[in-house]
Amino acid sequence: MEFAVLGSLEVRSGSAFVPVNGALQRRVLVMLLLEAGRVVPVSRLVAAAWNDEPPDSAEHQVRKTVAKLRSRIPHGPDIIVTDGPGYRAVVDTEQLDLLRHQQLLRQARASQEAGQTERAAARLREALTLWRGPVLSGSGGRVIDAASTALEEQRLTAAEQLYDLCIDAGEAAEITSELRLLVDEHPLRETLRSRLMLALYHSGQQAAALDEFTRARQYLADELGIDPGAELTRLHERILRQDPLLTRPEPAVARAPHQATEVPHALPFDVPDFSGRSSELEWVCDAARRSAEGAPTVLALDGMGGGGKTALAVRAAHQLAELYPDGSLFIDLHGFTPGQTPLNAFQAQGDLLAAAGIPSDELPTVPAGRAARWQSYMRGRRMLLVLDNAAASEQVRELIPASSDSLVLITSRPRLTGLDGAEWLSLGPLPEPESHQILRNALGAERVEREPAAARELLRLCGGLPLAVRIAAARLANRPQWTVQRLVERLRDHDRRLDELTSEGRGVAGALLLSYQSMAREQQTAFRLLGHHPGRYLDAEEAAALLDTDVLAAEDVLEELVDVRLLEAREPGVYALHDLVRSFVQRVAQSQKEPEAGQAMRRLLDHYLISAERACDTLFPGRRRFGDVESNGLERDEFRHKDKALQWLDQHRDSLLAAVDAAYDEGLLQHAARLPRELGFHSSIRAYDASANAALEKGVSASRQLGDQSLTRLNLMNLAMGKWRLGQLSEAVARLEEAVELSREMADVHSEAECRARLGQACNSMGELERALQLCQEANARAQELGFTRLDGSSLSTLSLVQVRLGLFDEAAASAERAVAIFDSIKEIQLSVDALSNLSQAMERLGRLEEALAWADAALERCQRMNMPSVLPLVLARRADVLARMGEPDEAADSADHALAKATRSTDDIHRATVHLSVGRVRYAQGDLDTAQAQQLLAHEIACRMELRYEEACALWGLGRTVEAQGDTRLARQHRAAADNLFSLMKVPESAR
C-alpha cells in the first residue's frame, strides 16, 4: 500500500488506484495519515470532518467511516488500528509521501551540518518534488487546511534553503524560473523575493533584481498599505551599490521564522507556603513521569472556584520543569476572571508564541495560519504548558501540541469532557489536617494551638475550600488583636459568612458568582430553585419536585451543575451543595425572588411527606394511616422492601429534619404538623430522639395553630415516646395524659386505646406496675375489639414485661408468645425484638434457660438485621443475664461488655440502667466485686435521676449482695431494706426481685 497526501489524496495498492469516495472518508483518512503513528482522538476526527457544526451523530458517523475505510483499503484493519480514545494509522516511511518528505528534510539538514552541501541540495530537491499541492487540494476544511498551511510553511522553508545552496554553488541562473513561479504563488513572502533578487543579481540581471524590489514594494502598498521589511530594503540598497560582499542572504533572512533564540521559562511565582494536596500533587507528577513518548500528555484539574487548582498546577509545573528541556509556558485563559472575556484559541496561540519569543510581525493574522504556526513551533519540542482557568474544551483543544512529548496541565472549573485522551482529577475540599496546616503557616503554631476548638470550627465553616481558609487566615494575620473565636462567631452568621470571606476584592462569593454567570438563564433559574432545598444532600427525585419535572430531566440539570462545579456528585443519584455554595445560592435566591419558589417548596414537602409515609408504612406494618395522601404517581416500588425503605429514611433524615423547620418557618403548617410523625417512627429504630423531638415539638405547635385535634394528639403521643426513650418520664406522662384527653374529646377510640397503651409503657418504667398492668390489659382488649393488630401486639409485649416484674411468669410468657406471633403475622420486625426479649426474660424466670437464650439470640439477630441502636444494648444485656444464669461467665462478659459499649454510644437513656445492672451481675458472677459495685452504683444513679423505680430497687438489691460479699454487712442491710421497701411499694414479689 502507498498513500499520498501532499496534494490530492491518492491511495495505491501496487500499481492499482484504490478509490476513496466521499468527503467524509477522505478527510478522516487524511487526518489519520497527517498524524501517522500517533493516536488521533475521535473528537479531532469529528472536528476535521465537519469544522464547527458537527451533527449529533458525528462520533457514530466517524466510527462507521473508519469501518468503511478498513473494508475498502487492502489490509485496512492493520493500517487503521483502534488505540485508546481514537485511531492510529500504521504506515512506514516508504508508504506515505509525507513521512518520506520529512525524512528527506532531516537527511538534508544532517548533510548540511556535515558540510555535504551537494548531498543536502539533492535531498532537498527530492523532498520538494513530492509536493503536489495543498493537502486535499485545499478542500480539507479548517482543521486539515491548518495542517496543510504548516506543511506549506515547511515546504517553502526547504525551498529557500535549496535556493541558498544553489546560489552558493553558482547555479543562480538555473533557479530563477522556479523562484519566479514561487514568488508569484506567494507574493507577500519577502524571504522568497530576496532569493529571486539574489538569483537575478548573480545571473547578471541587476536591473531585473532592482525591478523585482519595485514590484514587491508596489504589491505590498496595494495589498497591505505597508513598505517592504528592513531585510529586503537592505538587500535592495546593497544591490544598488553592488556590494562586493553580497553573496547570499544574511542568516536572519534565511532563518526559519519559528526558531527562537532562547528557551522560554514563563511559569508564575510558586506560592512558598503551599500546603495540602499532597496526594493530588503526587498524582500529577506520577502521571507526567509515566507518559508515553511520541504524544503529548494532557492532565486536567477541575473543581469549584477557590479550590486551589492553579496553585497545585503551578507547584507541579515547578517540580517537573527540569524534565522538559525546551522550556515552560503559562497562560491564563480567563475562563472565569472578573471583567475579562475568555481568550479564544487564536488569541491564546498568539500570547503563547509571544511568550516563546516569536516577534509579533511573524505571527500570522488569520486563525488557520496562526494555528499552523503554533503547531509548527511545538513540533519536536519537549515543553511544559500550563493552560490555566479554561472555560470550555474548544478553548484549549487547538493549544494542545499535535506531535510532541510535551506535558499539558489544564485547570478548569467544569470538567472539559470534550477533550479526548486527557487524564482527569477533580479537586474536592481539603482534608482538615491540610487546612489546619494553612492556618498554622499563616498564624503560627502557637496562636492556633491557643484555641484548638475555635480553629477546628473555623475550618469547618470554611468547608475545606482553600480560598476561604486563606482569606480567613489572612484576616486573622492582619488583626493580631482578634482571637480565632471572634472570627468564628462572625462566620456563624449565615447571612454574613460570604462577606467575611472576602478580602481586597477577592472572595468566595466572587468566585462562585463567575460560575453562576457562566450558566444559561434556564440553568440559573434551576440553581436558584434548588437552593430552596433545606438540606445539604439531595437526589434527583427531590430535584424533580423542586423543578416540577421528571426525574431524568432533573438529573440532567444536576449533572450540568456538577459540570460547572456548583454541585458535588457524591454517589449515583446523590448530590451535595458545599456549605459556602449553599450560602451563595440562598443569597442569590433572596436577591432574585422566584415567583414559583413557594410552589417549589410545597412540591418538595409533598414529596417528602408522601415518600416518608410510604417508607414508614413498609417498616412499621399495621400502623394506622393518617389522612388521605395523594401519591401523585409516587408509589415507590423499592418501598415494598424494608431495607430499601429504611435506607431511604436514613439517607433523608437530615433533610426531613430541616424540612420541618423550613415548613414551620414558611407557615406551611400541614407539612410541619405531619412530617414529624415519620421522624419519630424512624428514630425509634435509629435513636436520634433529641433531634426528632425538636421536630415533634414544632409538629405539636403547628397542629395547635391549625386547630387540628387529631394531629395534635398524634404528635403529642409520638413526642411522649421520644421523651420516654430519653428517660424524660414525667414529661412523657404529661403529654400522654393530654393525648388521652384529646382522644376522649374526639371520641376516637382507636387513638385513646393507643395512648393508654403508651401510658402503660411509661407507668411500667416509673414503677407504677399495677396501673401499667391495668392500662395494658384495657388497651389490649380494646385493640382486639377494634381489630387493631399492631396495637394488639405492642400492648401484649408491654404487658408481658409488667407481668414479669409482678412475678406472673407463665402469664408473661403467654403474652409475649402471642405478641411475637402477631408481629410475625404482619411482618413487623422492630416491635418483635422487644417481644422476643420479654419472652426470653419470662423463660429465664421460669428456669427454662435454653429457651431463654434461644429467644434472646432471635431478638439479637433481628435487632442486628435492622441495625437498631436504640434497643441493641438492651438485647445484649438480656443475653448476658441468661448466660450468667447458665454458668457461662466468660461468654456473658463478652455480651455484657458489648452492651455497655453500645449503650455508651447511644443517645437513648431509658435502657442504660438495665445495661449497667446486667454488667454488674456478670462481674459479680466472675468475682470482680469492685467493678460489680461500680456498675450497680451507676445504675442506681441513673434510675434515681429518671425515676425508674424498678431499676432503682434492683440496683439497691444488687448492691446489698455485693457489699455483703465484700464484708460490709451493715451497708448490705441498708441497701436491702431500701430495695425491699421499693419492691413492696410496687407489689413486686420475692420471686421477681
PDB file of N, CA and C in Angstrom, residues 526-558 561 567 570-577 582 597 599-612 634 636 638-639 647-660 675:
ATOM      1  N   ALA A 526     -32.933  27.201  37.574  1.00  0.00           N
ATOM      2  CA  ALA A 526     -32.954  25.898  38.239  1.00  0.00           C
ATOM      3  C   ALA A 526     -32.070  25.899  39.475  1.00  0.00           C
ATOM      4  N   PHE A 527     -30.895  26.509  39.374  1.00  0.00           N
ATOM      5  CA  PHE A 527     -29.960  26.574  40.503  1.00  0.00           C
ATOM      6  C   PHE A 527     -30.592  27.311  41.674  1.00  0.00           C
ATOM      7  N   ARG A 528     -31.280  28.416  41.384  1.00  0.00           N
ATOM      8  CA  ARG A 528     -31.922  29.174  42.475  1.00  0.00           C
ATOM      9  C   ARG A 528     -33.034  28.352  43.125  1.00  0.00           C
ATOM     10  N   LEU A 529     -33.799  27.629  42.319  1.00  0.00           N
ATOM     11  CA  LEU A 529     -34.872  26.801  42.891  1.00  0.00           C
ATOM     12  C   LEU A 529     -34.291  25.671  43.742  1.00  0.00           C
ATOM     13  N   LEU A 530     -33.204  25.081  43.277  1.00  0.00           N
ATOM     14  CA  LEU A 530     -32.569  24.024  44.063  1.00  0.00           C
ATOM     15  C   LEU A 530     -32.020  24.564  45.374  1.00  0.00           C
ATOM     16  N   GLY A 531     -31.713  25.862  45.403  1.00  0.00           N
ATOM     17  CA  GLY A 531     -31.237  26.477  46.633  1.00  0.00           C
ATOM     18  C   GLY A 531     -32.265  26.484  47.743  1.00  0.00           C
ATOM     19  N   HIS A 532     -33.521  26.204  47.412  1.00  0.00           N
ATOM     20  CA  HIS A 532     -34.562  26.137  48.449  1.00  0.00           C
ATOM     21  C   HIS A 532     -34.593  24.775  49.138  1.00  0.00           C
ATOM     22  N   HIS A 533     -33.772  23.856  48.654  1.00  0.00           N
ATOM     23  CA  HIS A 533     -33.683  22.559  49.332  1.00  0.00           C
ATOM     24  C   HIS A 533     -33.154  22.787  50.746  1.00  0.00           C
ATOM     25  N   PRO A 534     -33.791  22.202  51.755  1.00  0.00           N
ATOM     26  CA  PRO A 534     -33.421  22.543  53.137  1.00  0.00           C
ATOM     27  C   PRO A 534     -32.167  21.875  53.661  1.00  0.00           C
ATOM     28  N   GLY A 535     -31.711  20.799  52.990  1.00  0.00           N
ATOM     29  CA  GLY A 535     -30.545  20.080  53.485  1.00  0.00           C
ATOM     30  C   GLY A 535     -29.341  20.283  52.595  1.00  0.00           C
ATOM     31  N   ARG A 536     -28.269  19.587  52.930  1.00  0.00           N
ATOM     32  CA  ARG A 536     -27.063  19.690  52.107  1.00  0.00           C
ATOM     33  C   ARG A 536     -27.076  18.676  50.969  1.00  0.00           C
ATOM     34  N   TYR A 537     -27.643  17.496  51.208  1.00  0.00           N
ATOM     35  CA  TYR A 537     -27.638  16.437  50.210  1.00  0.00           C
ATOM     36  C   TYR A 537     -29.009  16.360  49.547  1.00  0.00           C
ATOM     37  N   LEU A 538     -29.036  16.144  48.237  1.00  0.00           N
ATOM     38  CA  LEU A 538     -30.298  15.999  47.534  1.00  0.00           C
ATOM     39  C   LEU A 538     -30.144  14.962  46.437  1.00  0.00           C
ATOM     40  N   ASP A 539     -31.266  14.372  46.055  1.00  0.00           N
ATOM     41  CA  ASP A 539     -31.230  13.389  44.972  1.00  0.00           C
ATOM     42  C   ASP A 539     -32.086  13.888  43.822  1.00  0.00           C
ATOM     43  N   ALA A 540     -32.111  13.111  42.754  1.00  0.00           N
ATOM     44  CA  ALA A 540     -32.807  13.548  41.550  1.00  0.00           C
ATOM     45  C   ALA A 540     -34.308  13.660  41.774  1.00  0.00           C
ATOM     46  N   GLU A 541     -34.863  12.841  42.651  1.00  0.00           N
ATOM     47  CA  GLU A 541     -36.302  12.913  42.907  1.00  0.00           C
ATOM     48  C   GLU A 541     -36.663  14.198  43.648  1.00  0.00           C
ATOM     49  N   GLU A 542     -35.819  14.587  44.598  1.00  0.00           N
ATOM     50  CA  GLU A 542     -36.058  15.865  45.275  1.00  0.00           C
ATOM     51  C   GLU A 542     -35.925  17.021  44.290  1.00  0.00           C
ATOM     52  N   ALA A 543     -34.915  16.947  43.434  1.00  0.00           N
ATOM     53  CA  ALA A 543     -34.733  17.991  42.432  1.00  0.00           C
ATOM     54  C   ALA A 543     -35.924  18.042  41.490  1.00  0.00           C
ATOM     55  N   ALA A 544     -36.443  16.885  41.104  1.00  0.00           N
ATOM     56  CA  ALA A 544     -37.608  16.847  40.218  1.00  0.00           C
ATOM     57  C   ALA A 544     -38.803  17.543  40.868  1.00  0.00           C
ATOM     58  N   ALA A 545     -38.974  17.341  42.167  1.00  0.00           N
ATOM     59  CA  ALA A 545     -40.074  18.005  42.875  1.00  0.00           C
ATOM     60  C   ALA A 545     -39.883  19.519  42.874  1.00  0.00           C
ATOM     61  N   LEU A 546     -38.675  19.967  43.158  1.00  0.00           N
ATOM     62  CA  LEU A 546     -38.418  21.407  43.183  1.00  0.00           C
ATOM     63  C   LEU A 546     -38.590  22.042  41.809  1.00  0.00           C
ATOM     64  N   LEU A 547     -38.136  21.337  40.760  1.00  0.00           N
ATOM     65  CA  LEU A 547     -38.133  21.898  39.413  1.00  0.00           C
ATOM     66  C   LEU A 547     -39.412  21.591  38.654  1.00  0.00           C
ATOM     67  N   ASP A 548     -40.281  20.785  39.244  1.00  0.00           N
ATOM     68  CA  ASP A 548     -41.552  20.413  38.615  1.00  0.00           C
ATOM     69  C   ASP A 548     -41.303  19.736  37.266  1.00  0.00           C
ATOM     70  N   THR A 549     -40.480  18.720  37.286  1.00  0.00           N
ATOM     71  CA  THR A 549     -40.149  17.996  36.064  1.00  0.00           C
ATOM     72  C   THR A 549     -39.984  16.527  36.403  1.00  0.00           C
ATOM     73  N   ASP A 550     -39.632  15.734  35.415  1.00  0.00           N
ATOM     74  CA  ASP A 550     -39.429  14.310  35.686  1.00  0.00           C
ATOM     75  C   ASP A 550     -38.010  14.072  36.194  1.00  0.00           C
ATOM     76  N   VAL A 551     -37.776  12.856  36.684  1.00  0.00           N
ATOM     77  CA  VAL A 551     -36.510  12.553  37.347  1.00  0.00           C
ATOM     78  C   VAL A 551     -35.333  12.628  36.382  1.00  0.00           C
ATOM     79  N   LEU A 552     -35.502  12.122  35.167  1.00  0.00           N
ATOM     80  CA  LEU A 552     -34.385  12.139  34.212  1.00  0.00           C
ATOM     81  C   LEU A 552     -33.990  13.558  33.837  1.00  0.00           C
ATOM     82  N   ALA A 553     -34.998  14.414  33.619  1.00  0.00           N
ATOM     83  CA  ALA A 553     -34.691  15.808  33.290  1.00  0.00           C
ATOM     84  C   ALA A 553     -34.021  16.500  34.466  1.00  0.00           C
ATOM     85  N   ALA A 554     -34.488  16.200  35.671  1.00  0.00           N
ATOM     86  CA  ALA A 554     -33.875  16.793  36.861  1.00  0.00           C
ATOM     87  C   ALA A 554     -32.432  16.342  37.011  1.00  0.00           C
ATOM     88  N   GLU A 555     -32.184  15.048  36.726  1.00  0.00           N
ATOM     89  CA  GLU A 555     -30.814  14.540  36.833  1.00  0.00           C
ATOM     90  C   GLU A 555     -29.900  15.235  35.830  1.00  0.00           C
ATOM     91  N   ASP A 556     -30.422  15.541  34.647  1.00  0.00           N
ATOM     92  CA  ASP A 556     -29.625  16.280  33.659  1.00  0.00           C
ATOM     93  C   ASP A 556     -29.230  17.648  34.201  1.00  0.00           C
ATOM     94  N   VAL A 557     -30.180  18.328  34.846  1.00  0.00           N
ATOM     95  CA  VAL A 557     -29.887  19.644  35.431  1.00  0.00           C
ATOM     96  C   VAL A 557     -28.823  19.512  36.514  1.00  0.00           C
ATOM     97  N   LEU A 558     -28.954  18.498  37.368  1.00  0.00           N
ATOM     98  CA  LEU A 558     -27.975  18.297  38.441  1.00  0.00           C
ATOM     99  C   LEU A 558     -26.590  18.015  37.880  1.00  0.00           C
ATOM    100  N   LEU A 561     -24.943  21.137  36.723  1.00  0.00           N
ATOM    101  CA  LEU A 561     -24.402  21.903  37.844  1.00  0.00           C
ATOM    102  C   LEU A 561     -23.131  21.265  38.390  1.00  0.00           C
ATOM    103  N   LEU A 567     -22.141  21.985  42.244  1.00  0.00           N
ATOM    104  CA  LEU A 567     -22.748  20.854  42.921  1.00  0.00           C
ATOM    105  C   LEU A 567     -21.716  19.738  42.928  1.00  0.00           C
ATOM    106  N   ARG A 570     -21.901  12.861  44.834  1.00  0.00           N
ATOM    107  CA  ARG A 570     -21.418  12.064  45.962  1.00  0.00           C
ATOM    108  C   ARG A 570     -21.428  10.580  45.640  1.00  0.00           C
ATOM    109  N   GLU A 571     -22.531  10.102  45.137  1.00  0.00           N
ATOM    110  CA  GLU A 571     -22.697   8.707  44.749  1.00  0.00           C
ATOM    111  C   GLU A 571     -23.792   8.701  43.707  1.00  0.00           C
ATOM    112  N   PRO A 572     -24.007   7.593  42.987  1.00  0.00           N
ATOM    113  CA  PRO A 572     -25.018   7.600  41.929  1.00  0.00           C
ATOM    114  C   PRO A 572     -26.365   8.120  42.417  1.00  0.00           C
ATOM    115  N   GLY A 573     -26.808   9.217  41.802  1.00  0.00           N
ATOM    116  CA  GLY A 573     -28.110   9.785  42.124  1.00  0.00           C
ATOM    117  C   GLY A 573     -28.142  10.700  43.325  1.00  0.00           C
ATOM    118  N   VAL A 574     -27.024  10.888  44.010  1.00  0.00           N
ATOM    119  CA  VAL A 574     -26.986  11.734  45.217  1.00  0.00           C
ATOM    120  C   VAL A 574     -25.983  12.862  45.000  1.00  0.00           C
ATOM    121  N   TYR A 575     -26.392  14.066  45.351  1.00  0.00           N
ATOM    122  CA  TYR A 575     -25.579  15.251  45.126  1.00  0.00           C
ATOM    123  C   TYR A 575     -25.504  16.061  46.413  1.00  0.00           C
ATOM    124  N   ALA A 576     -24.519  16.967  46.453  1.00  0.00           N
ATOM    125  CA  ALA A 576     -24.326  17.768  47.661  1.00  0.00           C
ATOM    126  C   ALA A 576     -24.001  19.196  47.282  1.00  0.00           C
ATOM    127  N   LEU A 577     -24.521  20.119  48.072  1.00  0.00           N
ATOM    128  CA  LEU A 577     -24.167  21.531  47.983  1.00  0.00           C
ATOM    129  C   LEU A 577     -23.131  21.835  49.057  1.00  0.00           C
ATOM    130  N   ARG A 582     -24.116  26.815  49.329  1.00  0.00           N
ATOM    131  CA  ARG A 582     -25.472  26.975  49.852  1.00  0.00           C
ATOM    132  C   ARG A 582     -25.719  28.423  50.293  1.00  0.00           C
ATOM    133  N   ALA A 597     -41.107  30.054  43.748  1.00  0.00           N
ATOM    134  CA  ALA A 597     -40.317  29.468  44.832  1.00  0.00           C
ATOM    135  C   ALA A 597     -41.214  28.812  45.880  1.00  0.00           C
ATOM    136  N   GLN A 599     -44.234  27.532  45.470  1.00  0.00           N
ATOM    137  CA  GLN A 599     -44.790  26.294  44.937  1.00  0.00           C
ATOM    138  C   GLN A 599     -43.738  25.195  44.899  1.00  0.00           C
ATOM    139  N   ALA A 600     -42.499  25.576  44.580  1.00  0.00           N
ATOM    140  CA  ALA A 600     -41.416  24.586  44.541  1.00  0.00           C
ATOM    141  C   ALA A 600     -41.221  23.971  45.920  1.00  0.00           C
ATOM    142  N   MET A 601     -41.267  24.801  46.966  1.00  0.00           N
ATOM    143  CA  MET A 601     -41.087  24.293  48.313  1.00  0.00           C
ATOM    144  C   MET A 601     -42.247  23.374  48.703  1.00  0.00           C
ATOM    145  N   ARG A 602     -43.463  23.740  48.287  1.00  0.00           N
ATOM    146  CA  ARG A 602     -44.618  22.872  48.595  1.00  0.00           C
ATOM    147  C   ARG A 602     -44.488  21.522  47.894  1.00  0.00           C
ATOM    148  N   ARG A 603     -44.028  21.556  46.648  1.00  0.00           N
ATOM    149  CA  ARG A 603     -43.854  20.288  45.926  1.00  0.00           C
ATOM    150  C   ARG A 603     -42.824  19.403  46.622  1.00  0.00           C
ATOM    151  N   LEU A 604     -41.742  20.006  47.072  1.00  0.00           N
ATOM    152  CA  LEU A 604     -40.714  19.222  47.759  1.00  0.00           C
ATOM    153  C   LEU A 604     -41.265  18.638  49.058  1.00  0.00           C
ATOM    154  N   LEU A 605     -41.995  19.434  49.815  1.00  0.00           N
ATOM    155  CA  LEU A 605     -42.553  18.949  51.077  1.00  0.00           C
ATOM    156  C   LEU A 605     -43.595  17.854  50.840  1.00  0.00           C
ATOM    157  N   ASP A 606     -44.368  18.001  49.756  1.00  0.00           N
ATOM    158  CA  ASP A 606     -45.299  16.916  49.399  1.00  0.00           C
ATOM    159  C   ASP A 606     -44.530  15.631  49.104  1.00  0.00           C
ATOM    160  N   HIS A 607     -43.465  15.776  48.359  1.00  0.00           N
ATOM    161  CA  HIS A 607     -42.631  14.610  48.028  1.00  0.00           C
ATOM    162  C   HIS A 607     -42.103  13.953  49.306  1.00  0.00           C
ATOM    163  N   TYR A 608     -41.599  14.771  50.224  1.00  0.00           N
ATOM    164  CA  TYR A 608     -41.077  14.231  51.478  1.00  0.00           C
ATOM    165  C   TYR A 608     -42.173  13.511  52.249  1.00  0.00           C
ATOM    166  N   LEU A 609     -43.328  14.141  52.358  1.00  0.00           N
ATOM    167  CA  LEU A 609     -44.403  13.574  53.163  1.00  0.00           C
ATOM    168  C   LEU A 609     -44.886  12.247  52.577  1.00  0.00           C
ATOM    169  N   ILE A 610     -45.109  12.232  51.276  1.00  0.00           N
ATOM    170  CA  ILE A 610     -45.596  11.012  50.627  1.00  0.00           C
ATOM    171  C   ILE A 610     -44.566   9.894  50.752  1.00  0.00           C
ATOM    172  N   SER A 611     -43.298  10.223  50.441  1.00  0.00           N
ATOM    173  CA  SER A 611     -42.254   9.194  50.458  1.00  0.00           C
ATOM    174  C   SER A 611     -41.997   8.684  51.874  1.00  0.00           C
ATOM    175  N   ALA A 612     -41.945   9.588  52.844  1.00  0.00           N
ATOM    176  CA  ALA A 612     -41.686   9.173  54.220  1.00  0.00           C
ATOM    177  C   ALA A 612     -42.821   8.321  54.753  1.00  0.00           C
ATOM    178  N   LEU A 634     -46.311   8.669  42.983  1.00  0.00           N
ATOM    179  CA  LEU A 634     -45.083   8.345  43.694  1.00  0.00           C
ATOM    180  C   LEU A 634     -45.199   7.027  44.465  1.00  0.00           C
ATOM    181  N   ARG A 636     -43.756   4.049  45.246  1.00  0.00           N
ATOM    182  CA  ARG A 636     -42.365   3.658  45.020  1.00  0.00           C
ATOM    183  C   ARG A 636     -42.204   2.164  45.228  1.00  0.00           C
ATOM    184  N   GLU A 638     -39.532   0.408  45.396  1.00  0.00           N
ATOM    185  CA  GLU A 638     -38.479  -0.019  46.313  1.00  0.00           C
ATOM    186  C   GLU A 638     -38.937   0.004  47.766  1.00  0.00           C
ATOM    187  N   PHE A 639     -40.026   0.711  48.081  1.00  0.00           N
ATOM    188  CA  PHE A 639     -40.517   0.759  49.453  1.00  0.00           C
ATOM    189  C   PHE A 639     -41.282  -0.503  49.824  1.00  0.00           C
ATOM    190  N   GLN A 647     -33.347   2.448  54.186  1.00  0.00           N
ATOM    191  CA  GLN A 647     -32.239   3.153  53.545  1.00  0.00           C
ATOM    192  C   GLN A 647     -32.665   4.550  53.114  1.00  0.00           C
ATOM    193  N   TRP A 648     -33.880   4.670  52.558  1.00  0.00           N
ATOM    194  CA  TRP A 648     -34.359   5.997  52.135  1.00  0.00           C
ATOM    195  C   TRP A 648     -34.488   6.924  53.343  1.00  0.00           C
ATOM    196  N   LEU A 649     -35.054   6.426  54.421  1.00  0.00           N
ATOM    197  CA  LEU A 649     -35.195   7.264  55.617  1.00  0.00           C
ATOM    198  C   LEU A 649     -33.828   7.638  56.194  1.00  0.00           C
ATOM    199  N   ASP A 650     -32.901   6.705  56.188  1.00  0.00           N
ATOM    200  CA  ASP A 650     -31.549   7.007  56.673  1.00  0.00           C
ATOM    201  C   ASP A 650     -30.913   8.114  55.839  1.00  0.00           C
ATOM    202  N   GLN A 651     -31.024   8.004  54.516  1.00  0.00           N
ATOM    203  CA  GLN A 651     -30.382   8.969  53.624  1.00  0.00           C
ATOM    204  C   GLN A 651     -31.018  10.358  53.719  1.00  0.00           C
ATOM    205  N   HIS A 652     -32.302  10.407  54.041  1.00  0.00           N
ATOM    206  CA  HIS A 652     -33.010  11.690  54.008  1.00  0.00           C
ATOM    207  C   HIS A 652     -33.316  12.248  55.399  1.00  0.00           C
ATOM    208  N   ARG A 653     -32.778  11.611  56.440  1.00  0.00           N
ATOM    209  CA  ARG A 653     -33.124  12.050  57.796  1.00  0.00           C
ATOM    210  C   ARG A 653     -32.819  13.529  58.008  1.00  0.00           C
ATOM    211  N   ASP A 654     -31.607  13.961  57.696  1.00  0.00           N
ATOM    212  CA  ASP A 654     -31.230  15.342  57.945  1.00  0.00           C
ATOM    213  C   ASP A 654     -32.081  16.304  57.130  1.00  0.00           C
ATOM    214  N   SER A 655     -32.378  15.927  55.883  1.00  0.00           N
ATOM    215  CA  SER A 655     -33.213  16.792  55.049  1.00  0.00           C
ATOM    216  C   SER A 655     -34.629  16.867  55.595  1.00  0.00           C
ATOM    217  N   LEU A 656     -35.150  15.740  56.095  1.00  0.00           N
ATOM    218  CA  LEU A 656     -36.501  15.739  56.667  1.00  0.00           C
ATOM    219  C   LEU A 656     -36.561  16.611  57.922  1.00  0.00           C
ATOM    220  N   LEU A 657     -35.530  16.530  58.759  1.00  0.00           N
ATOM    221  CA  LEU A 657     -35.489  17.386  59.948  1.00  0.00           C
ATOM    222  C   LEU A 657     -35.466  18.855  59.562  1.00  0.00           C
ATOM    223  N   ALA A 658     -34.635  19.184  58.554  1.00  0.00           N
ATOM    224  CA  ALA A 658     -34.551  20.569  58.103  1.00  0.00           C
ATOM    225  C   ALA A 658     -35.847  20.999  57.428  1.00  0.00           C
ATOM    226  N   ALA A 659     -36.514  20.053  56.762  1.00  0.00           N
ATOM    227  CA  ALA A 659     -37.767  20.374  56.077  1.00  0.00           C
ATOM    228  C   ALA A 659     -38.850  20.773  57.075  1.00  0.00           C
ATOM    229  N   VAL A 660     -38.876  20.131  58.247  1.00  0.00           N
ATOM    230  CA  VAL A 660     -39.852  20.521  59.276  1.00  0.00           C
ATOM    231  C   VAL A 660     -39.615  21.970  59.703  1.00  0.00           C
ATOM    232  N   LEU A 675     -45.058  15.791  58.992  1.00  0.00           N
ATOM    233  CA  LEU A 675     -43.745  15.161  58.793  1.00  0.00           C
ATOM    234  C   LEU A 675     -43.119  14.622  60.085  1.00  0.00           C
TER     235      LEU A 675
END
